CSV table of C-alpha atoms and ligand atoms in Angstrom, one decimal:
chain,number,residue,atom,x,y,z
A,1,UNK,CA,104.5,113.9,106.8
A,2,UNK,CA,102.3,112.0,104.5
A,3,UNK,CA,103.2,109.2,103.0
A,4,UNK,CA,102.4,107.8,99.4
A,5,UNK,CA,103.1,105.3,96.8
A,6,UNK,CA,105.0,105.4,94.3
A,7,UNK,CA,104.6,103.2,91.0
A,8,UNK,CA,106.8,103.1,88.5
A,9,UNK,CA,105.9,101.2,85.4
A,10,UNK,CA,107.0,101.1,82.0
A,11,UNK,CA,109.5,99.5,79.4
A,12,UNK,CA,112.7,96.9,79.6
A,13,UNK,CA,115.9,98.6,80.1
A,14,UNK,CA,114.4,102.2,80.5
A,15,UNK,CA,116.3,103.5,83.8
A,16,UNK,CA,113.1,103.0,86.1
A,17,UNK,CA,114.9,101.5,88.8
A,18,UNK,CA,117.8,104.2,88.5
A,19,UNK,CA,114.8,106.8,89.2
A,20,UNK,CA,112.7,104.6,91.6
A,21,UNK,CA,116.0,104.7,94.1
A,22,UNK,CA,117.1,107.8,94.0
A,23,UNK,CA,113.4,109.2,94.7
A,24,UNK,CA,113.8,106.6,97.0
A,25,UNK,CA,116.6,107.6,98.9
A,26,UNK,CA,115.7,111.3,98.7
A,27,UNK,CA,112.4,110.9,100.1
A,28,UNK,CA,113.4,107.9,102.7
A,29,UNK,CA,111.5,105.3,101.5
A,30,UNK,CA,111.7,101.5,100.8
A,31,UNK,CA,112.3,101.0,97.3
A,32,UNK,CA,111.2,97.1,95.5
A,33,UNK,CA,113.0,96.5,92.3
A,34,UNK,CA,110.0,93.4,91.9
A,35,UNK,CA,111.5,93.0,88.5
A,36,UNK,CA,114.3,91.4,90.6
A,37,UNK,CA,111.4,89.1,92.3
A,38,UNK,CA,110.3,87.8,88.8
A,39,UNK,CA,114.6,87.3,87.6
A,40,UNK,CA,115.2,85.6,91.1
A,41,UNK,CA,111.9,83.3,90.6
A,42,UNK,CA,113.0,82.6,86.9
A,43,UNK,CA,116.9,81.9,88.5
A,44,UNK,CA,114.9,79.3,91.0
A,45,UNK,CA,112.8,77.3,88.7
A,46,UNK,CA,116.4,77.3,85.7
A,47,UNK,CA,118.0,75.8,88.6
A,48,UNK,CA,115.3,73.5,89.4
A,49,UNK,CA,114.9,72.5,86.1
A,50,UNK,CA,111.5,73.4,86.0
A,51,UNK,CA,110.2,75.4,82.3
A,52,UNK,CA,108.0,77.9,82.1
A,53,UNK,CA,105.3,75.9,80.7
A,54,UNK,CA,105.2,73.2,83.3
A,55,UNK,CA,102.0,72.1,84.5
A,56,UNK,CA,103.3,71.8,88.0
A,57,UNK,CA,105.3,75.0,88.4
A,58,UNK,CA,102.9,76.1,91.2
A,59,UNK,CA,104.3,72.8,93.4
A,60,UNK,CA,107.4,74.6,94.0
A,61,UNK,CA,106.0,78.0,95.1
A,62,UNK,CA,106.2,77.0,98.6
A,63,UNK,CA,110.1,76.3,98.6
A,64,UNK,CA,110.8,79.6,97.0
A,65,UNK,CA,111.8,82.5,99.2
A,66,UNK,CA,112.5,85.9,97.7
A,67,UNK,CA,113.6,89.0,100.5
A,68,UNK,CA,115.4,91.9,99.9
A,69,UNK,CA,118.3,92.3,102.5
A,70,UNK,CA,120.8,95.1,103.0
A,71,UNK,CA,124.5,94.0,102.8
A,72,UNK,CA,127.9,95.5,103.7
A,73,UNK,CA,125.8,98.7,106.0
A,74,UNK,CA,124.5,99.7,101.9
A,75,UNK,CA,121.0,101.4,102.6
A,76,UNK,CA,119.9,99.8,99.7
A,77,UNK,CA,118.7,96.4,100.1
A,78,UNK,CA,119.9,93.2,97.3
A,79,UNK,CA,117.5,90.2,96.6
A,80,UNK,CA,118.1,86.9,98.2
A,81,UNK,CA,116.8,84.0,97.2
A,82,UNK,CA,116.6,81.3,99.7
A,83,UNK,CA,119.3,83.5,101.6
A,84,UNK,CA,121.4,83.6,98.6
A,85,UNK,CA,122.1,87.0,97.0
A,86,UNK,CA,122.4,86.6,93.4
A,87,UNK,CA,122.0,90.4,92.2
A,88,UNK,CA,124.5,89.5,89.7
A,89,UNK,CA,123.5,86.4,88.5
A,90,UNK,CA,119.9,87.7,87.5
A,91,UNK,CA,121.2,90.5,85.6
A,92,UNK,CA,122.9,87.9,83.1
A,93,UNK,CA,121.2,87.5,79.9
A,94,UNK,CA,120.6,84.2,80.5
A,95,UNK,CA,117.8,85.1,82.8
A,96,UNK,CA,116.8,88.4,81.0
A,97,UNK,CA,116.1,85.5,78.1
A,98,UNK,CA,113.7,83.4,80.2
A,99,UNK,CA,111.9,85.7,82.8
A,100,UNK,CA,109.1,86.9,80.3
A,101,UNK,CA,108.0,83.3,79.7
A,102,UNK,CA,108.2,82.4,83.7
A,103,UNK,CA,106.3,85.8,84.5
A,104,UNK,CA,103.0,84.9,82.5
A,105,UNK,CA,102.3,82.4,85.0
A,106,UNK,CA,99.4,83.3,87.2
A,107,UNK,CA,100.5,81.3,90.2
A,108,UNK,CA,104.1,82.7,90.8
A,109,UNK,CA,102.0,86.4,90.1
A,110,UNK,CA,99.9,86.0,92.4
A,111,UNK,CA,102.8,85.1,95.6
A,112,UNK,CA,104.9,88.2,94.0
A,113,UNK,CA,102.2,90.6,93.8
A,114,UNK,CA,101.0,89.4,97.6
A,115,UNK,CA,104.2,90.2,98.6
A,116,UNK,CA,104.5,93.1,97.0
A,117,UNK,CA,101.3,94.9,98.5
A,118,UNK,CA,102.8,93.1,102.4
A,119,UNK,CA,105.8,95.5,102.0
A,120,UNK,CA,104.2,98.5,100.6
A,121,UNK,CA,101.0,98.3,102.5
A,122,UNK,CA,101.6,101.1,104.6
A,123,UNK,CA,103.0,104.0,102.2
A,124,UNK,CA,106.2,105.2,102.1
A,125,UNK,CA,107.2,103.4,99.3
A,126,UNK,CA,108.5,103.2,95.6
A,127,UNK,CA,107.8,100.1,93.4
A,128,UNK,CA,109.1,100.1,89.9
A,129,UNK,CA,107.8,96.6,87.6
A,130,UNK,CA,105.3,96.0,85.2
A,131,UNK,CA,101.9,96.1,87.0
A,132,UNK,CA,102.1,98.4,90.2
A,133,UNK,CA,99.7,101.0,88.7
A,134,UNK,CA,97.2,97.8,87.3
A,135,UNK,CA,97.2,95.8,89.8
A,136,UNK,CA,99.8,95.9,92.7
A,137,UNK,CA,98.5,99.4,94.2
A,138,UNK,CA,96.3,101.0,91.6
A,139,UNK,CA,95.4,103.0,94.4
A,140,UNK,CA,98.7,104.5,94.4
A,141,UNK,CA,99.4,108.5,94.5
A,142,UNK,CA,101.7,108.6,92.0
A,143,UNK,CA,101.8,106.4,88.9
A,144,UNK,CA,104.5,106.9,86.4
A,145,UNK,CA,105.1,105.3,83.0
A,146,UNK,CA,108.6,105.0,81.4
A,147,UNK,CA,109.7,104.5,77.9
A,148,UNK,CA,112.2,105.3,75.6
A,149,UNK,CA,113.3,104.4,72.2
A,150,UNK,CA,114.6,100.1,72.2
A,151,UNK,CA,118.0,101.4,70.7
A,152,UNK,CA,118.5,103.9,73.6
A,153,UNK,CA,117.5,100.7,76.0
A,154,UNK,CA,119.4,98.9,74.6
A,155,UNK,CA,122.6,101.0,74.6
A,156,UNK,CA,122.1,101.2,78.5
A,157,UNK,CA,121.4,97.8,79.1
A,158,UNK,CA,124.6,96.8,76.6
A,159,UNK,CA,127.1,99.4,78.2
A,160,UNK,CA,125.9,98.3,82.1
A,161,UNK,CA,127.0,94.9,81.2
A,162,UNK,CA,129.8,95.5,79.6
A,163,UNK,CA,130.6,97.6,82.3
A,164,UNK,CA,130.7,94.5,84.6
A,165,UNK,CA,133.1,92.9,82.2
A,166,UNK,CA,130.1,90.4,80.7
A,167,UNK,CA,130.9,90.2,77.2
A,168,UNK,CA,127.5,90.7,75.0
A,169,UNK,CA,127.1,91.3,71.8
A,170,UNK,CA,124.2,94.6,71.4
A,171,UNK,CA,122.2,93.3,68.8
A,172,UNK,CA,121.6,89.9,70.9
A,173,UNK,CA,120.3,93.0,73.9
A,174,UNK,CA,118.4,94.9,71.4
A,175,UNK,CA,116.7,91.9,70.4
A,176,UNK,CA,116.1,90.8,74.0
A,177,UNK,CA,114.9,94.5,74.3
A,178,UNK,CA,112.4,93.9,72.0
A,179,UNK,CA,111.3,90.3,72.8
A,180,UNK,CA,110.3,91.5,76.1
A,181,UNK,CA,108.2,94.6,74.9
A,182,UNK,CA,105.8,92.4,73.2
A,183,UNK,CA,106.1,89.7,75.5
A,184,UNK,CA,105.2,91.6,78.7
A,185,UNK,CA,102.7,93.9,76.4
A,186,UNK,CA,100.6,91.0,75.3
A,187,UNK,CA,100.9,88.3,77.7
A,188,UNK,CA,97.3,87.5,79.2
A,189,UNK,CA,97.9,88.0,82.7
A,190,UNK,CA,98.9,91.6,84.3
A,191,UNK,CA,100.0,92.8,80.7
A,192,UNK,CA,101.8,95.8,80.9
A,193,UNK,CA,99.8,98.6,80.0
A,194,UNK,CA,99.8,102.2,80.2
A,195,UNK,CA,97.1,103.2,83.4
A,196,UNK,CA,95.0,106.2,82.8
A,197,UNK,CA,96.0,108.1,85.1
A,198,UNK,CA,99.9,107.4,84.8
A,199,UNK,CA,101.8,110.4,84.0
A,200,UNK,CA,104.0,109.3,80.7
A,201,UNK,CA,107.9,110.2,81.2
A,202,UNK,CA,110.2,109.2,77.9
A,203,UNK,CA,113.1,109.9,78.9
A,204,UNK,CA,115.2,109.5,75.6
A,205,UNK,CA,116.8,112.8,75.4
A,206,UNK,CA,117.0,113.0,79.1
A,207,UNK,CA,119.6,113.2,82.0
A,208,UNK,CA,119.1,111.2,85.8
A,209,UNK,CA,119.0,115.0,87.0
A,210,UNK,CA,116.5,116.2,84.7
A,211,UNK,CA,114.2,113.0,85.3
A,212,UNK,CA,115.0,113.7,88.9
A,213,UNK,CA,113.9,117.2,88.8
A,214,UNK,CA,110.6,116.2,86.7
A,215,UNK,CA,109.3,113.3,88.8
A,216,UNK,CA,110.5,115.3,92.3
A,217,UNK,CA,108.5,118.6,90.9
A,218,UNK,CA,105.2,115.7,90.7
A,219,UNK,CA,105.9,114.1,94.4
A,220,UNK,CA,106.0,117.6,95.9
A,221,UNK,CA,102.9,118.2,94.4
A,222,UNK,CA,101.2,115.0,95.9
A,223,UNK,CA,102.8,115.8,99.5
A,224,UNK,CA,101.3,118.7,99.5
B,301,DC,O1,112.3,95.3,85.4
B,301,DC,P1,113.1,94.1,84.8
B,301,DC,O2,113.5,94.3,83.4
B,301,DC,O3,114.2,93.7,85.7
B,301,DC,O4,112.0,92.9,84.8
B,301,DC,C1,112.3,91.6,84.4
B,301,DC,C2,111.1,91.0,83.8
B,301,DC,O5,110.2,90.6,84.9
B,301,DC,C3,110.2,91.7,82.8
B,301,DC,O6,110.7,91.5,81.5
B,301,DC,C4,108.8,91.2,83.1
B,301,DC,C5,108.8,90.8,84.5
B,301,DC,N1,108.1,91.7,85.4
B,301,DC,C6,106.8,91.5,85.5
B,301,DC,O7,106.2,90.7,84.8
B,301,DC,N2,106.1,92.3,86.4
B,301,DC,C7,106.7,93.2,87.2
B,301,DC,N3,106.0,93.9,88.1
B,301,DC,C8,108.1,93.3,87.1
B,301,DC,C9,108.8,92.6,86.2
């Protein structure tokens, strides 16, 4: 059976990674959550000490390793950093603070985005981020954009981490919500931006198995 790409792009907070692995899993691909490359490369340079804005940020690329591994027989793989896995960590909001400003840089981009296009060269895959449809694979089959209102994005985002027992506060999330709207919106490199030929899903007033049903309904369409 054929095999496509899937890209995913759209809004903080807006349940594209909860789509992008159970279309995923369903169709038996490899799904990268490259948001989780830019939060692990933003964990990196906070531990190094390195901001955003430093001149020499681009010195370090070569010590920083970012895989996706599976753990415990799970089918779905977690980042690693240098061998590390630090899922949780870069869900904090300590890093969901910082990884707008460290993602503008063209540099760390350009390694991400190289890797990116290594995994997903051959098809079979779903990629959920920023840029897949601009830049990553705008060759892609499918190209997706999410949204949804900030207040809804934020509800999720707030209730996920309070969920793990982290103890936020929802306006500090729907400001963070915001924050990274215009940050990745207007940022010079790989803004995020809605491709022509995306298909828009706002799933505001929508369940997982409704989404499910709508973006399955538009794979079977490209299979066939
Ligand atoms: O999908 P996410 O919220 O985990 O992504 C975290 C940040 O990473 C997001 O605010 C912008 C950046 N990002 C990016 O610039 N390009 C991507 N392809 C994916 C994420």
């Amino acid at each position: 059976m054929k095999k496509i790409k899937i890209a995913i792009d759209g809004y903080s907070s807006c349940g594209k990674s909860t789509i992008a692995k159970e279309i995923a899993k369903k169709l038996g691909y490899i799904y990268v959550d490259t948001g989780a490359m830019y939060r692990a490369a933003t964990l990196f340079f906070i531990r190094k000490g390195v901001s955003a804005e430093d001149p020499n940020l681009k010195n370090y690329l070569s010590e920083l390793h970012i895989e996706f591994k599976s753990i415990n027989g799970e089918d779905l793989p977690i980042v690693h950093l240098n061998g590390e896995n630090v899922e949780n960590e870069i869900r904090s909001l300590a890093i969901s603070n910082q990884v707008s400003y460290y993602s503008k840089n063209k540099d760390l981009r350009q390694k991400l985005v190289h890797e990116q296009q290594e995994i997903g060269k051959n098809g079979g895959v779903v990629l959920d981020g920023r840029d897949i449809g601009s830049v990553v694979f705008p060759d892609a089959e499918l190209k997706l954009f999410m949204t949804a209102s900030p207040e809804i994005r934020a509800q999720r985002r707030f209730d996920e981490l309070r969920s793990k027992g982290d103890l936020v506060d929802f306006e500090a999330i729907l400001e963070n919500v915001k924050s990274r709207d215009l940050e990745d919106s207007t940022r010079k490199e790989s803004p995020l931006i809605q491709v022509e030929d995306a298909i828009v899903l706002d799933n505001s007033h929508m369940n997982r198995d409704e989404q499910l049903e709508f973006v399955m309904g538009l794979v079977q369409k490209k299979l066939n």
